Amino acid sequence: MKPQHYPAVGEPTDPDVDLHVPVQRPGPWRAQVPVVVVVALGGAIGASARYGASLLWPTASGGFPWTTLTVNTVGCAVIGVFMVVISDVWAAHRLVRPFFGTGVLGGFTTFSTYAVDIQQLVDAGRAGAGLAYLGLTLLVALAAVWSAAWATRRIVAWRQA
Amino acid sequence: MNWLLVIAGAAVGAPLRYLTDLAVQKRHDTVFPWGTLTVNVAGCLVLGLLTGAIIYGAASDSVQLLVGTGFCGALTTYSTFSYETMRLAETGAKVFAAANVIAGVVAGLGAAFIGVALARACWT
């Protein structure tokens, strides 16, 4: 496989841990301290934003989890933009990606609430709603990350042309 | 106080996701995102257990905010999961992309169901 044949070769597969980034290569544990600190800080900010959204738009017990669906979709769209910008355009400080991509966006979006909400819907006898929520989140989240990355790459290519 | 509980849980959950991913990647040199799958499944199990504990009266709302909203919410991620799936599909690893989605959903849901069932067995 020759990676240069693929689109957007600068972008990694795993946005959280990329061993090609020098700061994340195996080394003394001390080198990880600033990364862990900014991931914790970003995670706290992202989770607070998600908690705030749940207070603003609460989901009734047994209701369809629209708020979590929206939060996850927004987080996926933003990571699509962010990873293209940070990989192909912006030579940012080495802690920007762990702070924003791993911390803020990772803390904002959630997989555990998604799974447990499906379990709760099924448990309440609403398996159809659970299945719809399962499929809809997958579909919308993947469409969001893909369309956001695609649009950002188009804009980047147009600006550099 | 509620916000502090969420912040405290997330400040542990997010770095734990990063360190787990780092540890998994160092051991397995593969394009399949085992690290993200690991934290997502672990978070689903813990949140299932906690949700069951709350239903059966064994945990308080404060624990829900600290461990559920904060810790499990930050430990698990949908943004990384979907971004990795997209990159796998784009770089030609379409089978891995499909396997990532199926494994994530099946293992995550399975863990959530097991967690709630464990809580039921423990606290009823």
Coordinates of C-alpha atoms in Angstrom, one line a residue:
Chain A
M1 CA 0.0 0.0 0.0
K2 CA 1.4 3.4 -1.0
P3 CA -0.2 6.0 1.2
Q4 CA 0.4 8.8 -1.2
H5 CA -2.3 7.5 -3.4
Y6 CA -4.9 8.2 -0.8
P7 CA -6.7 11.5 -0.1
A8 CA -5.4 13.8 2.6
V9 CA -2.2 11.8 3.4
G10 CA -1.3 14.3 6.2
E11 CA -4.2 13.2 8.3
P12 CA -3.7 10.3 10.7
T13 CA -6.2 7.5 11.4
D14 CA -6.2 7.9 15.1
P15 CA -6.6 11.6 16.0
D16 CA -5.9 11.0 19.7
V17 CA -2.6 9.1 19.6
D18 CA -0.4 9.5 16.6
L19 CA 3.1 8.0 17.1
H20 CA 4.3 10.0 14.2
V21 CA 4.0 13.1 16.3
P22 CA 7.4 13.4 18.2
V23 CA 5.8 14.3 21.5
Q24 CA 3.7 11.1 21.5
R25 CA 6.6 8.7 20.6
P26 CA 7.7 6.4 23.4
G27 CA 10.0 8.2 25.6
P28 CA 10.5 9.3 29.2
W29 CA 7.2 9.5 31.0
R30 CA 7.9 13.2 31.9
A31 CA 7.4 14.1 28.2
Q32 CA 3.7 13.0 28.6
V33 CA 3.0 15.2 31.6
P34 CA 2.1 18.4 29.6
V35 CA 0.0 16.3 27.1
V36 CA -1.9 14.6 30.0
V37 CA -2.5 18.0 31.6
V38 CA -4.0 19.6 28.5
V39 CA -6.1 16.5 27.7
A40 CA -7.5 16.7 31.2
L41 CA -8.2 20.4 30.9
G42 CA -9.8 20.0 27.4
G43 CA -11.8 17.0 28.6
A44 CA -13.2 19.0 31.5
I45 CA -14.3 21.8 29.2
G46 CA -15.9 19.4 26.7
A47 CA -17.7 17.5 29.3
S48 CA -19.0 20.7 30.9
A49 CA -20.3 21.8 27.5
R50 CA -22.1 18.5 27.2
Y51 CA -23.5 18.7 30.7
G52 CA -24.6 22.3 29.9
A53 CA -26.4 21.1 26.8
S54 CA -28.2 18.4 28.9
L55 CA -29.4 21.1 31.3
L56 CA -30.6 23.4 28.5
W57 CA -32.3 20.6 26.6
P58 CA -33.1 17.9 29.1
T59 CA -34.3 14.5 27.7
A60 CA -37.3 13.1 29.5
S61 CA -36.9 9.7 31.2
G62 CA -37.6 7.1 28.5
G63 CA -37.6 9.9 25.8
F64 CA -35.7 9.9 22.5
P65 CA -32.1 11.2 23.4
W66 CA -32.1 14.1 20.9
T67 CA -29.6 16.1 23.0
T68 CA -26.9 13.4 23.0
L69 CA -27.5 12.8 19.3
T70 CA -27.0 16.5 18.6
V71 CA -23.9 16.7 20.8
N72 CA -22.3 13.7 19.2
T73 CA -23.1 15.0 15.7
V74 CA -21.7 18.5 16.4
G75 CA -18.5 16.9 17.9
C76 CA -18.1 14.7 14.8
A77 CA -18.5 17.7 12.4
V78 CA -16.0 19.8 14.4
I79 CA -13.4 17.0 14.5
G80 CA -13.7 16.7 10.7
V81 CA -12.8 20.3 10.2
F82 CA -10.2 20.4 13.0
M83 CA -8.2 17.4 11.8
V84 CA -7.9 18.7 8.3
V85 CA -6.9 22.1 9.4
I86 CA -4.4 20.8 12.0
S87 CA -2.9 18.3 9.6
D88 CA -2.8 20.2 6.4
V89 CA -2.9 23.9 7.1
W90 CA -2.1 25.1 10.5
A91 CA 1.4 24.4 12.0
A92 CA 0.0 24.7 15.5
H93 CA 1.7 24.3 18.8
R94 CA 2.2 20.6 19.7
L95 CA -0.3 20.7 22.5
V96 CA -3.2 22.2 20.4
R97 CA -4.3 18.8 19.0
P98 CA -4.2 16.9 22.3
F99 CA -6.0 19.8 24.0
F100 CA -8.8 20.3 21.4
G101 CA -9.1 17.0 19.5
T102 CA -8.4 14.5 22.3
G103 CA -9.6 16.7 25.2
V104 CA -12.4 19.0 24.3
L105 CA -14.0 17.0 21.5
G106 CA -13.4 13.7 23.1
G107 CA -14.9 15.0 26.4
F108 CA -17.8 16.6 24.6
T109 CA -18.9 13.5 22.7
T110 CA -19.8 10.3 24.4
F111 CA -20.2 6.6 23.4
S112 CA -21.2 5.3 26.9
T113 CA -24.4 7.5 27.1
Y114 CA -25.2 6.4 23.6
A115 CA -25.0 2.7 24.4
V116 CA -26.7 2.9 27.8
D117 CA -29.6 5.1 26.4
I118 CA -30.2 2.4 23.8
Q119 CA -30.2 -0.2 26.6
Q120 CA -32.7 1.9 28.6
L121 CA -35.0 2.3 25.6
V122 CA -35.0 -1.4 25.0
D123 CA -35.5 -2.1 28.7
A124 CA -38.5 0.2 28.7
G125 CA -40.1 -1.8 25.9
R126 CA -39.2 0.8 23.2
A127 CA -36.8 -1.4 21.2
G128 CA -37.9 0.2 17.9
A129 CA -36.9 3.7 19.2
G130 CA -33.7 2.2 20.5
L131 CA -32.9 0.7 17.1
A132 CA -33.8 4.0 15.4
Y133 CA -31.5 5.9 17.8
L134 CA -28.7 3.4 17.2
G135 CA -28.9 3.7 13.4
L136 CA -29.6 7.4 13.2
T137 CA -26.7 8.4 15.4
L138 CA -24.3 6.2 13.4
L139 CA -25.6 7.6 10.1
V140 CA -25.7 11.3 11.1
A141 CA -22.3 11.2 13.0
L142 CA -20.5 9.5 10.1
A143 CA -22.1 11.9 7.5
A144 CA -21.1 14.8 9.7
V145 CA -17.4 13.9 10.0
W146 CA -17.2 13.0 6.3
S147 CA -19.0 16.1 4.9
A148 CA -17.1 18.4 7.3
A149 CA -13.7 17.0 6.3
W150 CA -14.7 17.0 2.6
A151 CA -15.8 20.6 2.7
T152 CA -12.7 21.7 4.6
R153 CA -10.4 19.9 2.2
R154 CA -12.2 21.6 -0.7
I155 CA -11.8 25.1 0.9
V156 CA -8.1 24.4 1.7
A157 CA -7.4 23.2 -1.9
W158 CA -9.3 26.2 -3.3
R159 CA -7.3 28.7 -1.1
Q160 CA -4.0 27.1 -2.0
A161 CA -4.7 27.0 -5.7
Chain B
M1 CA -21.1 21.7 43.0
N2 CA -22.7 19.7 40.2
W3 CA -20.3 21.3 37.7
L4 CA -17.3 20.5 39.8
L5 CA -18.3 16.8 39.9
V6 CA -18.6 16.7 36.1
I7 CA -15.3 18.5 35.8
A8 CA -13.5 16.2 38.3
G9 CA -14.8 13.1 36.5
A10 CA -13.9 14.3 33.1
A11 CA -10.4 15.5 34.2
V12 CA -9.7 11.8 35.0
G13 CA -11.7 10.2 32.2
A14 CA -10.2 12.1 29.2
P15 CA -6.5 11.5 30.1
L16 CA -7.2 7.9 30.9
R17 CA -8.6 7.5 27.4
Y18 CA -5.4 9.1 26.0
L19 CA -3.1 7.0 28.1
T20 CA -5.0 3.8 27.3
D21 CA -4.8 4.6 23.6
L22 CA -1.1 5.3 23.9
A23 CA -0.5 2.0 25.8
V24 CA -2.5 0.0 23.3
Q25 CA -0.8 1.5 20.3
K26 CA 2.6 0.8 21.7
R27 CA 1.8 -2.9 22.0
H28 CA -0.1 -3.4 18.8
D29 CA 1.2 -1.9 15.6
T30 CA -2.0 -2.1 13.6
V31 CA -4.3 0.4 11.8
F32 CA -7.3 -1.0 13.6
P33 CA -8.2 1.5 16.4
W34 CA -8.1 -1.0 19.4
G35 CA -7.4 1.8 21.8
T36 CA -10.6 3.7 21.2
L37 CA -12.6 0.5 21.1
T38 CA -11.1 -0.5 24.5
V39 CA -12.1 2.8 26.2
N40 CA -15.5 2.9 24.6
V41 CA -16.4 -0.6 25.7
A42 CA -15.0 -0.1 29.2
G43 CA -16.9 3.1 29.6
C44 CA -20.2 1.4 28.4
L45 CA -19.7 -1.3 31.0
V46 CA -19.1 1.2 33.9
L47 CA -22.0 3.4 32.8
G48 CA -24.3 0.4 32.5
L49 CA -23.3 -0.7 36.0
L50 CA -23.8 2.8 37.4
T51 CA -27.2 3.3 35.7
G52 CA -28.3 0.0 37.2
A53 CA -27.0 1.1 40.6
I54 CA -29.0 4.3 40.4
I55 CA -32.2 2.4 39.3
Y56 CA -31.9 0.0 42.2
G57 CA -31.1 2.8 44.7
A58 CA -27.4 1.9 45.3
A59 CA -25.9 5.2 43.9
S60 CA -26.8 8.9 44.3
D61 CA -27.2 11.6 41.7
S62 CA -23.8 13.0 42.7
V63 CA -22.2 9.7 41.7
Q64 CA -24.1 9.9 38.4
L65 CA -22.6 13.3 37.7
L66 CA -19.0 12.4 38.8
V67 CA -18.8 8.9 37.3
G68 CA -21.5 9.0 34.6
T69 CA -21.5 12.4 33.0
G70 CA -17.9 13.3 33.9
F71 CA -15.8 10.2 33.9
C72 CA -17.6 7.8 31.5
G73 CA -18.6 10.7 29.2
A74 CA -15.0 11.8 28.8
L75 CA -13.5 8.3 28.8
T76 CA -15.6 7.4 25.8
T77 CA -15.8 9.3 22.5
Y78 CA -17.9 9.4 19.5
S79 CA -15.8 12.0 17.6
T80 CA -12.7 9.8 17.5
F81 CA -14.7 6.7 16.8
S82 CA -16.3 8.3 13.7
Y83 CA -13.2 10.1 12.5
E84 CA -11.2 6.8 12.7
T85 CA -13.9 5.0 10.8
M86 CA -13.8 7.6 8.0
R87 CA -10.0 7.5 7.8
L88 CA -10.0 3.7 7.6
A89 CA -12.6 3.8 4.8
E90 CA -10.6 6.6 2.9
T91 CA -7.2 4.9 3.2
G92 CA -8.5 1.7 1.6
A93 CA -9.1 -0.3 4.8
K94 CA -12.8 -0.6 4.1
V95 CA -13.2 -3.9 5.9
F96 CA -11.6 -2.4 9.0
A97 CA -13.9 0.6 8.8
A98 CA -17.0 -1.7 8.7
A99 CA -15.5 -3.9 11.4
N100 CA -14.8 -0.9 13.6
V101 CA -18.5 0.2 13.4
I102 CA -19.8 -3.2 14.0
A103 CA -17.4 -4.0 16.8
G104 CA -18.0 -0.7 18.5
V105 CA -21.7 -0.9 18.4
V106 CA -22.0 -4.7 19.3
A107 CA -19.3 -4.6 22.0
G108 CA -20.4 -1.2 23.4
L109 CA -24.1 -2.3 23.6
G110 CA -23.2 -5.7 25.0
A111 CA -21.1 -4.1 27.7
A112 CA -24.0 -1.7 28.6
F113 CA -26.4 -4.6 28.9
I114 CA -24.0 -6.6 30.9
G115 CA -23.4 -3.7 33.2
V116 CA -27.1 -3.1 33.9
A117 CA -27.6 -6.9 34.4
L118 CA -24.6 -7.0 36.9
A119 CA -26.1 -4.1 38.8
R120 CA -29.5 -6.0 38.9
A121 CA -27.7 -9.1 40.2
C122 CA -25.8 -7.1 42.9
W123 CA -28.5 -4.7 44.2
T124 CA -31.8 -6.5 44.0

